[in-house]
Amino acid sequence: MTAVEPTVVPVSTAPPVRTRALVIGTGFSGLGMGIELQRRGVDFLILEKADDIGGTWRDNSYPGCACDIPAHMYSFSFEPKADWTYMWSFQPEILDYLKGVTDKYGLRRYIRFGAHVDRAHWDEAQQRWHVFTKDGREFVAQFLISGAGALHIPAVPDFDGLEDFTGAAFHSAQWDHGVDITGKKVAVIGTGASAIQIVPEIVGRVAELQLYQRTPPWVMPRPNNAIPARLRQLLATVPGARALLRDGIYWAHEGVGFAMTQRPALLKIGELLGKWNIRRHVRDRELRRKLTPNYRAGCKRILNSDTYYRGVADPKTTLVTEKISRITPRGIVTVDGVEREADVIVFATGFHVTDSYTYVDIKGPGGEDLVDRWNREGVQAHRGIAVADMPNLFFLLGPNTGLGHNSVVFMIESQIRYVGQAIAAVDKVGAQALSPTRAAQDAFNTDLHDRLERTVWSTGGCSSWYLDEHGKNRTLWSGMTWQYWLATRSLRRSEYRFTR
């Protein structure tokens, strides 16, 4: 029997770096939190695993990558941008926006790049978090704030034979730009938000495109032409014009949220629009049948595209609905025994959502393992931000604060303000730490999950990545975003236990 080599944990000889607040990640959450801490005069550092800022908008650079929320809403309210080039902005412009925000607020001096957080433990005597990176560095902080988000760990299915494939294979969030797909046989596995952008973008360049579909998505029509220069000038120069546009976008999306959370039957209107979108682009009746979902619109994430169905209907494209059996050195074999040759495999298969909360080994007072607790009880937090009996620990876009209908940047702004209030509350009462009581957390989550049972995500007849292995929705907020804004507008001290 071969001996297993012990895991070697790097140990840094440098002394621990001390700060009041330690933030993980430099996406919208981490940068927004940094700006809030800066505004409040709280000493902080931001740890970033990569070599530049941007989070998901740095990592996802696949062809056609764009946001499915209008840019005037998918941006900080305190840092508006009037001259977005497209209504639904593409990845490069969003990344440039984040870099501009970073530079304007001088955040780079607070960021430690190449700092991949690995583990953290609470020191009861010091009332501080000790945080360690994979390269062995140690940071000590009073407050620990995860801005890592929920969609940053790519999910690649463990297909038999994948390691024997002789072509190029990569996840959409790890697009290999060194691979030239021109004239190649390309297989795209998955038909979610990334795939519907990739397919129409690459179909004209490849020799053959295989699209492997497990469940068809609802795809609504949405033209995304460039915003005319005159309109951009108007938004930049006319007082209130940009704010009015943002408000209009916000309330239009809240209308969809009302249907999803309160009246799922109203989503039939969207289904008629989705079916029309299929009919106008796909002539083949059998192909239309394969592309038409059999569940309520909104049960899975609603997608938007004016070009996806054209890409699927292209003569170069083969829609494969048979389950994948295995990968061979030359291609993909489905359960019907058919092997299709491929030069490149693209996994548009989403992310490990739950793992995004549990990827850091966190141990609280008494050495309690947060991951073990969440494995037993399910991933949950108070108001999706703070965790009972875990002092001074906060999650941005934590459990049940994702959205299926509006901009998560709106949610992030509510959360960074709430965390700022929590830190201020600790200082005001002369304490060292705070954590929500079990009673407050349980009451919040009981009400939240009762309301989720009536939403389209629970009643729409599908199985989605919103649900955990027990069928519980641990991902999405249960109501309208203005309701979450109200719930987090002010921190209620009665819901917290303070440690002096």
Short mmCIF file of C-alpha atoms in Angstrom, two decimals:
data_model
loop_
_atom_site.label_atom_id
_atom_site.label_comp_id
_atom_site.label_asym_id
_atom_site.label_seq_id
_atom_site.Cartn_x
_atom_site.Cartn_y
_atom_site.Cartn_z
CA MET A 1 0.00 0.00 0.00
CA THR A 2 1.42 3.36 -1.05
CA ALA A 3 1.84 5.86 1.78
CA VAL A 4 -0.12 9.06 1.41
CA GLU A 5 2.04 12.16 1.54
CA PRO A 6 0.87 14.58 4.25
CA THR A 7 -0.49 17.93 3.15
CA VAL A 8 2.08 20.64 3.67
CA VAL A 9 0.62 23.96 4.81
CA PRO A 10 2.95 26.87 3.98
CA VAL A 11 4.08 28.84 7.01
CA SER A 12 5.05 32.47 6.58
CA THR A 13 7.86 33.89 8.68
CA ALA A 14 6.38 37.38 8.40
CA PRO A 15 4.47 38.68 11.43
CA PRO A 16 0.65 38.76 11.20
CA VAL A 17 -0.87 41.77 9.49
CA ARG A 18 -3.39 43.48 11.76
CA THR A 19 -6.41 45.51 10.71
CA ARG A 20 -9.90 46.25 12.04
CA ALA A 21 -11.87 44.83 9.11
CA LEU A 22 -10.82 42.21 6.60
CA VAL A 23 -12.79 41.90 3.35
CA ILE A 24 -12.56 38.93 0.97
CA GLY A 25 -12.92 39.60 -2.76
CA THR A 26 -12.85 42.54 -5.16
CA GLY A 27 -16.09 42.18 -7.07
CA PHE A 28 -19.04 44.52 -6.56
CA SER A 29 -19.43 43.28 -2.96
CA GLY A 30 -15.83 43.64 -1.84
CA LEU A 31 -15.28 47.01 -3.51
CA GLY A 32 -18.58 48.38 -2.24
CA MET A 33 -17.73 47.23 1.28
CA GLY A 34 -14.34 48.90 1.03
CA ILE A 35 -15.95 52.18 0.05
CA GLU A 36 -18.40 51.94 2.97
CA LEU A 37 -15.60 51.23 5.46
CA GLN A 38 -13.56 54.06 4.01
CA ARG A 39 -16.52 56.40 4.41
CA ARG A 40 -16.90 55.38 8.05
CA GLY A 41 -13.19 55.74 8.82
CA VAL A 42 -12.72 52.05 9.64
CA ASP A 43 -9.26 50.63 9.00
CA PHE A 44 -9.51 47.72 6.54
CA LEU A 45 -7.78 45.48 4.02
CA ILE A 46 -9.17 43.53 1.07
CA LEU A 47 -7.79 40.09 0.20
CA GLU A 48 -8.02 39.07 -3.47
CA LYS A 49 -7.02 35.63 -4.73
CA ALA A 50 -6.25 36.85 -8.29
CA ASP A 51 -3.84 39.48 -9.59
CA ASP A 52 -6.48 42.11 -10.40
CA ILE A 53 -9.89 43.29 -9.26
CA GLY A 54 -13.23 42.37 -10.79
CA GLY A 55 -14.58 39.13 -9.34
CA THR A 56 -16.99 37.41 -11.70
CA TRP A 57 -16.50 40.16 -14.30
CA ARG A 58 -12.78 39.45 -14.35
CA ASP A 59 -13.14 35.68 -14.49
CA ASN A 60 -15.91 35.44 -17.08
CA SER A 61 -14.48 36.62 -20.38
CA TYR A 62 -16.11 34.10 -22.72
CA PRO A 63 -17.35 35.27 -26.14
CA GLY A 64 -20.53 37.31 -25.83
CA CYS A 65 -20.36 37.66 -22.04
CA ALA A 66 -22.82 40.32 -20.90
CA CYS A 67 -25.08 41.18 -17.98
CA ASP A 68 -28.78 40.27 -18.04
CA ILE A 69 -29.75 43.30 -15.95
CA PRO A 70 -29.65 46.76 -17.60
CA ALA A 71 -26.36 48.51 -16.85
CA HIS A 72 -28.03 51.62 -15.42
CA MET A 73 -29.40 49.36 -12.68
CA TYR A 74 -26.43 46.99 -12.46
CA SER A 75 -24.13 49.64 -11.00
CA PHE A 76 -23.67 51.47 -7.71
CA SER A 77 -26.35 54.08 -7.02
CA PHE A 78 -23.66 56.30 -5.46
CA GLU A 79 -21.42 55.95 -8.52
CA PRO A 80 -23.64 56.31 -11.60
CA LYS A 81 -22.38 56.04 -15.16
CA ALA A 82 -24.48 57.93 -17.69
CA ASP A 83 -22.65 56.83 -20.84
CA TRP A 84 -23.08 53.04 -20.82
CA THR A 85 -22.63 51.91 -24.43
CA TYR A 86 -25.28 49.17 -24.29
CA MET A 87 -28.41 48.84 -22.21
CA TRP A 88 -27.27 45.33 -21.22
CA SER A 89 -23.57 45.94 -20.95
CA PHE A 90 -20.89 43.51 -22.07
CA GLN A 91 -18.19 42.18 -19.76
CA PRO A 92 -15.32 44.49 -20.82
CA GLU A 93 -17.33 47.64 -20.06
CA ILE A 94 -18.49 46.33 -16.67
CA LEU A 95 -14.92 45.41 -15.75
CA ASP A 96 -13.74 48.86 -16.83
CA TYR A 97 -16.45 50.39 -14.64
CA LEU A 98 -15.21 48.43 -11.60
CA LYS A 99 -11.62 49.42 -12.31
CA GLY A 100 -12.71 53.05 -12.57
CA VAL A 101 -14.51 52.83 -9.21
CA THR A 102 -11.42 51.20 -7.67
CA ASP A 103 -9.18 53.98 -8.90
CA LYS A 104 -11.56 56.82 -8.01
CA TYR A 105 -11.78 55.71 -4.38
CA GLY A 106 -8.11 54.78 -4.14
CA LEU A 107 -8.90 51.21 -3.13
CA ARG A 108 -5.81 49.53 -4.59
CA ARG A 109 -3.68 50.58 -1.65
CA TYR A 110 -5.96 48.49 0.59
CA ILE A 111 -5.90 45.36 -1.62
CA ARG A 112 -3.53 42.43 -1.19
CA PHE A 113 -3.49 40.50 -4.46
CA GLY A 114 -2.59 36.81 -4.72
CA ALA A 115 -4.11 36.30 -1.26
CA HIS A 116 -6.38 33.25 -1.52
CA VAL A 117 -8.13 32.87 1.84
CA ASP A 118 -8.02 29.28 3.06
CA ARG A 119 -9.10 29.22 6.72
CA ALA A 120 -10.05 31.42 9.65
CA HIS A 121 -10.63 30.92 13.35
CA TRP A 122 -12.01 33.10 16.13
CA ASP A 123 -9.72 33.75 19.07
CA GLU A 124 -12.01 34.10 22.10
CA ALA A 125 -9.34 35.64 24.31
CA GLN A 126 -8.30 38.27 21.77
CA GLN A 127 -11.81 38.71 20.33
CA ARG A 128 -10.25 38.64 16.88
CA TRP A 129 -10.34 36.61 13.70
CA HIS A 130 -7.11 34.95 12.58
CA VAL A 131 -7.27 34.51 8.81
CA PHE A 132 -4.78 32.50 6.76
CA THR A 133 -4.11 32.47 3.03
CA LYS A 134 -2.99 29.46 1.01
CA ASP A 135 0.57 30.80 0.83
CA GLY A 136 0.78 30.89 4.64
CA ARG A 137 0.24 34.57 5.37
CA GLU A 138 -1.71 35.47 8.51
CA PHE A 139 -4.07 38.42 9.02
CA VAL A 140 -5.69 39.38 12.32
CA ALA A 141 -8.91 41.39 12.26
CA GLN A 142 -11.79 42.32 14.51
CA PHE A 143 -14.33 41.96 11.67
CA LEU A 144 -14.32 39.41 8.84
CA ILE A 145 -16.49 40.15 5.78
CA SER A 146 -16.82 37.72 2.86
CA GLY A 147 -17.49 39.44 -0.44
CA ALA A 148 -16.67 36.32 -2.44
CA GLY A 149 -20.21 35.95 -3.76
CA ALA A 150 -22.10 32.80 -4.73
CA LEU A 151 -20.97 32.21 -8.31
CA HIS A 152 -17.20 31.90 -8.33
CA ILE A 153 -16.40 28.16 -8.07
CA PRO A 154 -16.95 26.56 -11.52
CA ALA A 155 -18.87 23.28 -11.57
CA VAL A 156 -17.41 20.77 -14.03
CA PRO A 157 -19.27 17.43 -14.17
CA ASP A 158 -17.15 14.40 -13.36
CA PHE A 159 -17.65 12.56 -16.65
CA ASP A 160 -15.93 9.21 -17.12
CA GLY A 161 -13.00 9.55 -19.50
CA LEU A 162 -12.68 13.32 -19.31
CA GLU A 163 -9.00 13.05 -18.41
CA ASP A 164 -8.41 11.06 -21.63
CA PHE A 165 -9.88 13.69 -23.96
CA THR A 166 -7.16 14.80 -26.39
CA GLY A 167 -8.70 18.15 -27.33
CA ALA A 168 -9.10 21.33 -25.30
CA ALA A 169 -11.66 21.33 -22.48
CA PHE A 170 -12.46 24.25 -20.16
CA HIS A 171 -15.26 25.88 -18.18
CA SER A 172 -16.92 29.00 -19.56
CA ALA A 173 -15.64 30.97 -16.54
CA GLN A 174 -12.10 29.82 -17.35
CA TRP A 175 -12.22 30.43 -21.10
CA ASP A 176 -8.94 29.51 -22.75
CA HIS A 177 -8.30 32.36 -25.18
CA GLY A 178 -5.22 30.53 -26.43
CA VAL A 179 -7.46 27.96 -28.11
CA ASP A 180 -8.52 28.93 -31.63
CA ILE A 181 -12.00 27.49 -32.21
CA THR A 182 -12.12 28.64 -35.85
CA GLY A 183 -13.05 25.71 -38.07
CA LYS A 184 -13.20 23.32 -35.12
CA LYS A 185 -15.85 20.92 -33.88
CA VAL A 186 -16.98 22.51 -30.62
CA ALA A 187 -19.22 20.92 -27.98
CA VAL A 188 -21.00 23.22 -25.53
CA ILE A 189 -22.40 21.38 -22.51
CA GLY A 190 -25.23 23.23 -20.80
CA THR A 191 -27.93 25.68 -21.84
CA GLY A 192 -27.91 28.23 -19.04
CA ALA A 193 -27.08 31.92 -18.90
CA SER A 194 -23.54 31.53 -20.25
CA ALA A 195 -24.41 29.11 -23.05
CA ILE A 196 -27.12 31.30 -24.57
CA GLN A 197 -24.51 34.04 -24.99
CA ILE A 198 -21.71 31.76 -26.21
CA VAL A 199 -23.67 29.80 -28.83
CA PRO A 200 -24.71 32.67 -31.14
CA GLU A 201 -21.31 34.32 -30.71
CA ILE A 202 -19.23 31.34 -31.88
CA VAL A 203 -21.51 29.47 -34.30
CA GLY A 204 -20.29 31.55 -37.24
CA ARG A 205 -16.63 30.67 -36.54
CA VAL A 206 -16.80 26.95 -35.90
CA ALA A 207 -17.11 24.09 -38.36
CA GLU A 208 -19.65 22.29 -36.20
CA LEU A 209 -21.40 23.09 -32.93
CA GLN A 210 -22.88 20.46 -30.64
CA LEU A 211 -25.15 21.83 -27.91
CA TYR A 212 -25.89 19.41 -25.08
CA GLN A 213 -29.14 20.28 -23.36
CA ARG A 214 -30.49 18.67 -20.19
CA THR A 215 -33.45 21.02 -19.63
CA PRO A 216 -34.49 23.82 -22.01
CA PRO A 217 -34.52 27.34 -20.51
CA TRP A 218 -37.13 30.00 -20.99
CA VAL A 219 -35.48 32.58 -23.26
CA MET A 220 -37.29 35.88 -23.75
CA PRO A 221 -36.69 38.17 -26.74
CA ARG A 222 -34.37 41.08 -26.02
CA PRO A 223 -32.63 43.22 -28.64
CA ASN A 224 -29.42 44.77 -27.34
CA ASN A 225 -28.46 47.47 -29.76
CA ALA A 226 -26.00 50.18 -28.79
CA ILE A 227 -27.52 53.14 -26.94
CA PRO A 228 -27.58 56.07 -29.40
CA ALA A 229 -25.02 58.79 -28.75
CA ARG A 230 -27.76 61.43 -28.40
CA LEU A 231 -29.48 59.44 -25.66
CA ARG A 232 -26.18 58.94 -23.83
CA GLN A 233 -25.60 62.69 -24.01
CA LEU A 234 -29.09 63.38 -22.72
CA LEU A 235 -28.56 61.03 -19.76
CA ALA A 236 -25.26 62.72 -18.99
CA THR A 237 -26.46 66.32 -19.21
CA VAL A 238 -30.16 66.52 -18.35
CA PRO A 239 -30.67 66.61 -14.56
CA GLY A 240 -32.68 63.65 -13.31
CA ALA A 241 -32.80 61.82 -16.65
CA ARG A 242 -30.44 59.02 -15.63
CA ALA A 243 -32.14 58.62 -12.24
CA LEU A 244 -35.53 58.45 -13.92
CA LEU A 245 -34.31 55.72 -16.27
CA ARG A 246 -32.86 53.76 -13.35
CA ASP A 247 -36.13 54.04 -11.42
CA GLY A 248 -38.10 52.85 -14.45
CA ILE A 249 -35.82 49.83 -14.87
CA TYR A 250 -36.05 49.05 -11.16
CA TRP A 251 -39.83 49.03 -10.93
CA ALA A 252 -40.26 47.12 -14.19
CA HIS A 253 -38.13 44.34 -12.76
CA GLU A 254 -39.96 44.49 -9.43
CA GLY A 255 -43.13 43.77 -11.40
CA VAL A 256 -41.58 40.51 -12.57
CA GLY A 257 -40.52 39.85 -8.98
CA PHE A 258 -44.13 40.27 -7.83
CA ALA A 259 -45.23 37.55 -10.25
CA MET A 260 -42.42 35.23 -9.17
CA THR A 261 -42.99 35.62 -5.45
CA GLN A 262 -46.68 36.44 -5.10
CA ARG A 263 -48.61 35.44 -8.24
CA PRO A 264 -46.76 32.74 -10.24
CA ALA A 265 -49.79 32.30 -12.50
CA LEU A 266 -49.02 35.71 -14.04
CA LEU A 267 -45.85 34.20 -15.50
CA LYS A 268 -47.97 32.51 -18.16
CA ILE A 269 -47.74 35.82 -20.01
CA GLY A 270 -43.97 35.40 -20.16
CA GLU A 271 -44.37 31.85 -21.41
CA LEU A 272 -46.40 33.08 -24.39
CA LEU A 273 -43.61 35.54 -25.18
CA GLY A 274 -40.99 32.81 -24.82
CA LYS A 275 -42.86 30.45 -27.15
CA TRP A 276 -43.22 33.23 -29.72
CA ASN A 277 -39.46 33.81 -29.48
CA ILE A 278 -38.90 30.14 -30.38
CA ARG A 279 -41.40 30.13 -33.27
CA ARG A 280 -39.98 33.22 -34.94
CA HIS A 281 -36.45 31.79 -35.12
CA VAL A 282 -36.94 28.01 -35.36
CA ARG A 283 -38.87 26.53 -38.28
CA ASP A 284 -38.24 22.86 -37.54
CA ARG A 285 -41.19 21.57 -35.50
CA GLU A 286 -39.21 18.82 -33.72
CA LEU A 287 -36.46 21.25 -32.78
CA ARG A 288 -39.07 23.66 -31.41
CA ARG A 289 -40.47 20.86 -29.27
CA LYS A 290 -37.05 20.13 -27.79
CA LEU A 291 -36.49 23.82 -27.04
CA THR A 292 -39.84 24.40 -25.31
CA PRO A 293 -39.75 24.09 -21.50
CA ASN A 294 -42.46 22.14 -19.66
CA TYR A 295 -42.27 24.10 -16.42
CA ARG A 296 -43.44 27.52 -15.30
CA ALA A 297 -41.35 30.45 -16.53
CA GLY A 298 -39.20 31.75 -13.70
CA CYS A 299 -38.86 28.38 -11.95
CA LYS A 300 -35.37 28.35 -13.42
CA ARG A 301 -33.58 31.57 -14.22
CA ILE A 302 -35.33 33.46 -17.03
CA LEU A 303 -32.86 34.24 -19.82
CA ASN A 304 -32.96 36.93 -22.48
CA SER A 305 -31.63 36.84 -26.04
CA ASP A 306 -32.60 37.81 -29.56
CA THR A 307 -29.87 35.62 -31.06
CA TYR A 308 -29.78 32.33 -29.11
CA TYR A 309 -32.48 30.48 -31.05
CA ARG A 310 -30.98 31.63 -34.34
CA GLY A 311 -27.71 30.07 -33.21
CA VAL A 312 -29.43 26.80 -32.29
CA ALA A 313 -31.32 26.72 -35.60
CA ASP A 314 -28.11 27.29 -37.58
CA PRO A 315 -27.30 24.35 -39.90
CA LYS A 316 -23.94 23.96 -38.14
CA THR A 317 -25.64 23.33 -34.78
CA THR A 318 -26.84 19.97 -33.45
CA LEU A 319 -29.01 20.07 -30.35
CA VAL A 320 -28.35 16.94 -28.31
CA THR A 321 -30.88 16.08 -25.61
CA GLU A 322 -29.66 12.56 -24.81
CA LYS A 323 -27.76 12.26 -21.53
CA ILE A 324 -23.97 12.18 -21.74
CA SER A 325 -22.56 8.74 -20.91
CA ARG A 326 -18.83 9.36 -21.09
CA ILE A 327 -16.03 11.30 -22.73
CA THR A 328 -13.65 9.56 -25.11
CA PRO A 329 -10.26 10.72 -26.41
CA ARG A 330 -12.02 11.96 -29.55
CA GLY A 331 -15.38 13.23 -28.34
CA ILE A 332 -18.58 12.62 -26.41
CA VAL A 333 -20.74 9.49 -26.14
CA THR A 334 -24.41 9.77 -25.16
CA VAL A 335 -26.56 7.07 -23.55
CA ASP A 336 -27.95 6.03 -26.94
CA GLY A 337 -24.44 4.89 -27.89
CA VAL A 338 -23.77 7.67 -30.40
CA GLU A 339 -20.28 9.17 -30.32
CA ARG A 340 -19.82 12.69 -31.64
CA GLU A 341 -16.31 13.86 -32.37
CA ALA A 342 -15.20 17.14 -30.83
CA ASP A 343 -12.01 19.21 -30.90
CA VAL A 344 -13.06 21.50 -28.04
CA ILE A 345 -15.41 20.98 -25.09
CA VAL A 346 -16.83 24.01 -23.29
CA PHE A 347 -18.51 23.37 -19.93
CA ALA A 348 -21.25 25.98 -19.55
CA THR A 349 -22.37 24.10 -16.46
CA GLY A 350 -22.64 26.81 -13.83
CA PHE A 351 -21.13 27.01 -10.38
CA HIS A 352 -21.02 25.28 -7.01
CA VAL A 353 -23.39 27.61 -5.16
CA THR A 354 -23.28 26.09 -1.66
CA ASP A 355 -19.52 25.57 -1.86
CA SER A 356 -19.19 29.28 -2.49
CA TYR A 357 -20.21 29.86 1.13
CA THR A 358 -18.25 26.97 2.62
CA TYR A 359 -14.97 27.10 0.68
CA VAL A 360 -13.24 28.78 3.64
CA ASP A 361 -12.65 26.62 6.71
CA ILE A 362 -14.22 28.82 9.40
CA LYS A 363 -14.12 27.91 13.07
CA GLY A 364 -15.94 30.09 15.58
CA PRO A 365 -15.96 30.20 19.38
CA GLY A 366 -15.04 26.89 20.99
CA GLY A 367 -13.72 25.66 17.67
CA GLU A 368 -17.22 25.16 16.20
CA ASP A 369 -16.92 24.45 12.48
CA LEU A 370 -19.34 26.61 10.50
CA VAL A 371 -19.30 24.23 7.52
CA ASP A 372 -20.23 21.30 9.78
CA ARG A 373 -23.09 23.33 11.23
CA TRP A 374 -24.38 24.28 7.80
CA ASN A 375 -24.10 20.67 6.62
CA ARG A 376 -26.34 19.66 9.53
CA GLU A 377 -28.78 22.57 9.55
CA GLY A 378 -28.61 23.94 6.02
CA VAL A 379 -26.88 27.12 4.91
CA GLN A 380 -28.55 30.04 6.66
CA ALA A 381 -27.79 33.42 8.17
CA HIS A 382 -29.64 36.26 9.84
CA ARG A 383 -30.93 38.57 7.12
CA GLY A 384 -28.55 36.63 4.86
CA ILE A 385 -25.59 38.51 6.36
CA ALA A 386 -24.60 37.55 9.93
CA VAL A 387 -24.47 34.10 11.56
CA ALA A 388 -25.65 33.19 15.06
CA ASP A 389 -22.79 32.50 17.49
CA MET A 390 -20.19 33.57 14.92
CA PRO A 391 -18.95 36.95 16.20
CA ASN A 392 -18.17 39.76 13.77
CA LEU A 393 -18.59 37.49 10.74
CA PHE A 394 -20.54 38.81 7.75
CA PHE A 395 -21.47 37.51 4.29
CA LEU A 396 -22.31 39.75 1.35
CA LEU A 397 -24.74 38.09 -1.08
CA GLY A 398 -24.95 35.38 1.54
CA PRO A 399 -27.67 32.72 1.90
CA ASN A 400 -31.07 33.66 0.44
CA THR A 401 -30.04 37.09 -0.80
CA GLY A 402 -29.60 36.24 -4.47
CA LEU A 403 -32.22 37.38 -6.97
CA GLY A 404 -34.16 35.94 -9.84
CA HIS A 405 -35.56 39.20 -11.11
CA ASN A 406 -33.53 42.33 -10.31
CA SER A 407 -30.03 43.69 -9.72
CA VAL A 408 -27.96 42.09 -6.97
CA VAL A 409 -26.02 45.36 -6.73
CA PHE A 410 -29.13 46.80 -5.06
CA MET A 411 -28.94 43.97 -2.49
CA ILE A 412 -25.20 44.52 -2.01
CA GLU A 413 -25.74 48.19 -1.20
CA SER A 414 -28.31 47.25 1.45
CA GLN A 415 -25.86 44.77 2.96
CA ILE A 416 -22.76 46.95 3.05
CA ARG A 417 -24.77 49.63 4.81
CA TYR A 418 -26.03 47.03 7.31
CA VAL A 419 -22.51 45.74 8.02
CA GLY A 420 -21.33 49.32 8.50
CA GLN A 421 -24.10 49.82 11.05
CA ALA A 422 -23.10 46.63 12.86
CA ILE A 423 -19.51 47.83 13.23
CA ALA A 424 -20.75 51.22 14.44
CA ALA A 425 -23.05 49.52 16.97
CA VAL A 426 -20.11 47.56 18.42
CA ASP A 427 -18.17 50.79 18.86
CA LYS A 428 -21.13 52.71 20.29
CA VAL A 429 -21.76 50.28 23.16
CA GLY A 430 -18.06 49.80 23.87
CA ALA A 431 -18.14 46.12 22.88
CA GLN A 432 -15.63 43.98 21.02
CA ALA A 433 -18.01 41.80 19.03
CA LEU A 434 -21.61 41.06 18.13
CA SER A 435 -23.49 38.12 16.66
CA PRO A 436 -27.20 37.55 16.03
CA THR A 437 -29.09 35.49 18.55
CA ARG A 438 -30.31 32.06 17.56
CA ALA A 439 -33.87 33.18 18.21
CA ALA A 440 -33.59 36.12 15.80
CA GLN A 441 -31.91 34.04 13.10
CA ASP A 442 -34.44 31.21 13.42
CA ALA A 443 -37.41 33.59 13.30
CA PHE A 444 -36.04 35.31 10.21
CA ASN A 445 -35.37 32.05 8.35
CA THR A 446 -38.66 30.41 9.35
CA ASP A 447 -40.59 33.32 7.90
CA LEU A 448 -38.36 33.45 4.82
CA HIS A 449 -38.78 29.76 3.97
CA ASP A 450 -42.52 29.87 4.62
CA ARG A 451 -42.78 32.58 1.98
CA LEU A 452 -40.45 30.75 -0.39
CA GLU A 453 -42.83 27.78 -0.43
CA ARG A 454 -45.35 29.90 -2.33
CA THR A 455 -42.93 31.24 -4.96
CA VAL A 456 -42.44 29.99 -8.50
CA TRP A 457 -39.08 28.48 -7.51
CA SER A 458 -40.90 26.00 -5.28
CA THR A 459 -44.16 25.55 -7.23
CA GLY A 460 -43.04 25.90 -10.85
CA GLY A 461 -42.40 22.22 -11.57
CA CYS A 462 -38.65 22.24 -12.06
CA SER A 463 -35.44 21.38 -10.25
CA SER A 464 -32.93 24.23 -10.27
CA TRP A 465 -29.57 25.24 -8.82
CA TYR A 466 -31.49 27.50 -6.47
CA LEU A 467 -32.39 24.42 -4.39
CA ASP A 468 -30.08 22.37 -2.18
CA GLU A 469 -29.99 18.56 -2.04
CA HIS A 470 -33.03 18.57 0.25
CA GLY A 471 -35.10 20.76 -2.05
CA LYS A 472 -34.69 23.86 0.13
CA ASN A 473 -34.10 27.17 -1.58
CA ARG A 474 -30.90 28.46 0.05
CA THR A 475 -30.13 30.93 -2.72
CA LEU A 476 -32.87 33.47 -3.43
CA TRP A 477 -34.59 36.20 -1.49
CA SER A 478 -38.26 35.41 -0.92
CA GLY A 479 -39.81 38.73 -1.84
CA MET A 480 -39.28 42.10 -3.45
CA THR A 481 -35.97 43.93 -3.18
CA TRP A 482 -37.58 46.97 -1.54
CA GLN A 483 -38.72 44.61 1.23
CA TYR A 484 -35.13 43.54 1.78
CA TRP A 485 -34.08 47.20 1.81
CA LEU A 486 -36.61 47.82 4.57
CA ALA A 487 -35.49 44.73 6.50
CA THR A 488 -31.86 45.87 6.50
CA ARG A 489 -32.31 49.64 6.64
CA SER A 490 -31.40 49.74 10.31
CA LEU A 491 -29.72 47.20 12.55
CA ARG A 492 -31.91 46.14 15.48
CA ARG A 493 -29.69 45.74 18.52
CA SER A 494 -32.28 43.53 20.20
CA GLU A 495 -31.53 40.86 17.60
CA TYR A 496 -27.84 40.74 18.61
CA ARG A 497 -25.71 39.63 21.50
CA PHE A 498 -22.76 41.91 22.26
CA THR A 499 -19.48 40.73 23.78
CA ARG A 500 -17.68 43.31 25.87
#
